[in-house]
XYZ file of C-alpha atoms in Angstrom:
267
model
C 79.100 -26.329 12.761
C 78.975 -22.823 11.202
C 75.946 -21.023 10.170
C 74.632 -21.441 6.442
C 75.250 -18.401 4.147
C 71.480 -16.947 3.065
C 72.530 -13.664 1.949
C 71.568 -12.735 -2.154
C 73.219 -10.254 -3.941
C 71.442 -6.812 -4.304
C 70.849 -5.152 -7.904
C 69.178 -1.888 -8.228
C 66.492 -2.282 -10.689
C 67.105 1.240 -12.340
C 70.614 0.639 -12.590
C 70.129 -2.751 -14.354
C 67.648 -0.982 -16.659
C 69.721 1.763 -17.603
C 72.314 -1.113 -18.569
C 69.617 -2.818 -21.038
C 69.266 0.360 -23.058
C 65.803 1.498 -24.867
C 63.166 -0.793 -24.982
C 61.506 -1.549 -28.431
C 57.277 0.046 -28.492
C 55.453 -3.416 -28.638
C 51.850 -1.499 -29.365
C 50.055 1.863 -29.261
C 51.403 4.679 -27.574
C 49.285 7.384 -25.829
C 49.836 9.793 -28.243
C 48.188 7.126 -31.062
C 45.397 6.329 -28.593
C 44.820 10.424 -28.582
C 45.097 10.896 -32.193
C 42.953 8.191 -33.080
C 40.085 9.082 -36.060
C 36.860 10.431 -34.332
C 33.640 11.195 -36.278
C 32.348 14.650 -36.440
C 29.080 15.966 -35.188
C 26.967 15.159 -38.066
C 28.299 11.843 -38.505
C 27.111 11.264 -34.896
C 23.342 12.744 -35.627
C 23.548 10.389 -38.654
C 24.138 7.457 -36.594
C 21.389 8.452 -33.837
C 18.871 8.730 -36.407
C 19.675 5.003 -38.094
C 19.165 3.824 -34.405
C 15.757 5.563 -34.091
C 14.612 4.527 -37.630
C 15.283 1.013 -36.781
C 13.268 1.281 -33.363
C 10.109 2.449 -35.533
C 10.662 -0.563 -37.796
C 10.525 -2.710 -34.448
C 7.721 -0.998 -33.264
C 5.653 -1.306 -36.857
C 6.483 -4.863 -36.803
C 4.942 -5.311 -33.187
C 1.674 -3.181 -34.264
C 1.431 -5.714 -37.262
C 1.782 -8.601 -35.254
C -0.742 -7.520 -32.546
C -3.372 -6.835 -35.792
C -2.722 -10.753 -36.819
C -3.247 -11.938 -33.280
C -6.373 -9.725 -33.285
C -7.834 -11.359 -35.945
C -6.911 -14.738 -35.185
C -8.845 -14.457 -31.486
C -11.814 -13.231 -33.470
C -12.057 -16.233 -35.426
C -11.814 -18.429 -32.537
C -14.372 -16.549 -30.605
C -16.506 -17.128 -33.906
C -15.692 -20.733 -33.871
C -16.510 -20.976 -30.137
C -19.466 -19.350 -30.165
C -20.428 -20.943 -33.849
C -22.411 -23.442 -31.912
C -25.087 -21.307 -30.994
C -24.742 -19.088 -33.825
C -25.610 -22.109 -36.217
C -28.792 -23.330 -33.850
C -29.886 -19.704 -34.760
C -29.163 -19.626 -38.216
C -31.288 -22.965 -38.139
C -34.354 -21.384 -36.621
C -33.953 -18.721 -39.098
C -33.990 -20.964 -42.106
C -37.111 -22.666 -40.363
C -38.900 -19.206 -40.474
C -38.024 -17.865 -43.737
C -39.677 -21.427 -45.014
C -42.544 -21.074 -43.322
C -42.734 -17.587 -44.628
C -42.338 -18.397 -47.856
C -45.131 -21.098 -47.771
C -47.530 -18.469 -46.475
C -46.634 -15.923 -49.039
C -48.033 -19.001 -51.855
C -50.316 -19.709 -50.168
C -51.705 -16.526 -50.375
C -50.650 -16.061 -53.884
C -52.818 -19.451 -54.812
C -55.723 -17.883 -52.700
C -55.283 -14.795 -55.104
C -55.445 -16.428 -58.247
C -58.328 -18.900 -57.258
C -60.621 -15.750 -56.405
C -59.795 -13.736 -59.373
C -60.273 -17.075 -61.198
C -63.862 -17.094 -59.095
C -64.870 -13.690 -60.070
C -64.068 -14.222 -63.585
C -66.539 -17.381 -63.921
C -69.275 -15.639 -61.821
C -70.198 -13.114 -64.451
C -70.994 -16.480 -67.058
C -73.313 -18.435 -64.774
C -74.964 -18.787 -61.128
C -74.267 -22.347 -61.185
C -70.481 -22.066 -61.641
C -70.716 -19.325 -59.534
C -72.184 -21.676 -56.359
C -69.531 -24.529 -57.637
C -66.954 -21.941 -57.343
C -68.349 -20.967 -53.812
C -68.097 -24.487 -52.923
C -64.780 -24.771 -54.184
C -63.459 -21.395 -52.352
C -64.873 -22.797 -49.033
C -63.552 -26.257 -49.871
C -60.041 -24.403 -50.243
C -60.746 -22.126 -47.194
C -61.028 -25.381 -45.087
C -58.133 -27.309 -46.576
C -55.940 -23.823 -45.999
C -57.089 -23.816 -42.112
C -56.272 -27.610 -41.979
C -52.902 -26.891 -43.754
C -52.160 -23.948 -41.417
C -53.243 -26.286 -37.902
C -50.779 -28.866 -39.450
C -47.881 -26.328 -39.551
C -48.382 -25.191 -36.071
C -48.643 -28.749 -35.151
C -44.756 -28.988 -36.989
C -43.451 -25.793 -35.517
C -44.698 -27.143 -31.962
C -42.723 -30.584 -32.477
C -39.666 -28.933 -34.023
C -39.534 -26.309 -30.857
C -40.013 -29.241 -28.450
C -37.179 -31.160 -30.210
C -34.923 -28.352 -29.949
C -35.529 -27.938 -26.380
C -35.203 -31.515 -25.632
C -31.351 -32.112 -26.368
C -30.748 -28.102 -24.704
C -32.650 -30.016 -21.834
C -31.011 -33.010 -21.893
C -27.511 -31.526 -21.986
C -28.302 -29.576 -18.895
C -29.596 -32.326 -17.197
C -25.713 -34.052 -18.237
C -24.195 -30.922 -17.175
C -26.022 -31.127 -13.600
C -25.342 -34.750 -13.671
C -21.589 -33.985 -14.044
C -21.433 -31.398 -11.927
C -23.369 -33.541 -8.981
C -20.529 -36.368 -10.030
C -17.469 -33.833 -9.597
C -18.875 -32.359 -5.969
C -19.675 -35.769 -5.121
C -15.909 -36.701 -5.987
C -14.598 -33.480 -4.541
C -16.532 -34.755 -1.414
C -15.035 -38.033 -1.180
C -11.275 -36.887 -1.963
C -12.028 -34.011 1.124
C -13.275 -36.840 3.406
C -10.218 -39.207 2.707
C -8.076 -36.145 3.210
C -9.421 -35.570 6.446
C -9.528 -38.775 7.840
C -5.829 -39.202 6.590
C -5.102 -36.133 9.011
C -6.706 -37.097 11.960
C -5.104 -40.845 11.592
C -1.526 -38.777 11.696
C -2.497 -36.527 14.438
C -3.875 -39.863 16.491
C -0.488 -41.400 15.614
C 1.650 -38.423 16.631
C -0.310 -38.009 19.803
C 0.052 -41.682 20.569
C 4.046 -41.447 20.037
C 3.815 -38.033 22.140
C 2.028 -40.020 25.043
C 4.422 -43.224 24.772
C 7.432 -41.022 24.616
C 5.947 -38.923 27.834
C 5.028 -42.152 29.652
C 8.615 -43.305 28.720
C 10.424 -40.163 29.802
C 8.137 -39.860 33.102
C 9.145 -43.760 33.913
C 13.047 -42.701 33.178
C 12.646 -39.475 35.493
C 10.872 -41.225 38.282
C 13.279 -44.054 38.046
C 16.035 -41.254 38.490
C 14.797 -39.724 41.230
C 14.343 -42.843 43.107
C 17.814 -43.736 42.330
C 19.122 -39.885 43.422
C 17.198 -40.434 46.757
C 18.719 -43.894 47.223
C 21.811 -42.145 46.957
C 20.901 -39.064 48.890
C 20.105 -41.476 51.804
C 23.152 -43.491 51.639
C 25.084 -40.536 51.820
C 23.261 -39.037 54.696
C 23.617 -42.597 56.419
C 27.152 -42.138 55.575
C 27.869 -38.885 56.811
C 25.783 -39.651 60.091
C 27.928 -43.117 60.994
C 31.277 -40.899 59.677
C 29.780 -38.314 62.355
C 29.033 -40.876 65.141
C 32.469 -42.720 64.622
C 34.194 -39.302 64.994
C 32.506 -38.488 68.208
C 33.133 -42.192 69.733
C 36.797 -41.237 68.889
C 36.815 -37.831 70.209
C 35.176 -39.476 73.439
C 37.723 -42.242 73.795
C 40.778 -39.297 72.953
C 39.320 -37.043 75.948
C 39.055 -39.916 78.337
C 42.731 -41.184 77.445
C 43.969 -37.445 77.591
C 41.967 -37.334 81.411
C 43.593 -40.409 82.878
C 46.705 -39.176 81.773
C 46.518 -35.850 83.356
C 44.927 -37.607 86.601
C 48.133 -39.696 86.670
C 50.665 -36.992 86.105
C 48.979 -34.924 89.028
C 49.010 -38.184 91.189
C 52.627 -38.506 90.426
C 53.392 -34.954 91.171
C 51.522 -35.268 94.436
C 53.397 -37.818 95.326
C 56.942 -36.633 94.795
C 55.749 -33.166 96.865
C 55.053 -35.618 100.070
C 58.514 -37.310 99.391
């Protein structure tokens, strides 16, 4: 069997390219790339200015959006703080009404006094009656003042009571939350303690099992060592006995030889 011929004919690539002839241009050449139309310096400046204007417009848009957000935040704050503002407005309204009532009463008193002064010049009897009426009107005014004061006190107490009740409710809720948190914390602590105890028990059990296994292994190793030492001693004793027997046999043979030699010399 002969070797297989794996040789391949070699072709010179340069000679093959020359034989093919010139290749047609499929695409732009380097000259086309270098002679491409380019913008002038003025055109480039205009482009840069346009880019800057675009960034300014974006900044203006962001400023407008920020202003809108600020207005919305102010409105929301007013709404959130509207409860306290409403209470203040109510108090102002009540005070304004009371002031108006006082003014009306003062004007009525002045008119009555003027009327009484006019009638005093006509007759003394009429003056006495006016004085009595004025005294009665003053007494009525005092009674009205007292009733107004009582009403104010009642309003203040009624305004305080809901605030106090709301404070008490908030305190009760805070206490309940604290209790809930304490209970949750206690449950977590108990769970952690249980896990620790379980881990300790498992560790103890594993350590006890490992110690028992180690003790058994030590016992078996000790037994093996004893057996091996006993076997070595037995083997040593056997070897000593064999040596003694060999030594005795060798001595006997020497004695026989010496005895036979002496007998032969005598003969």
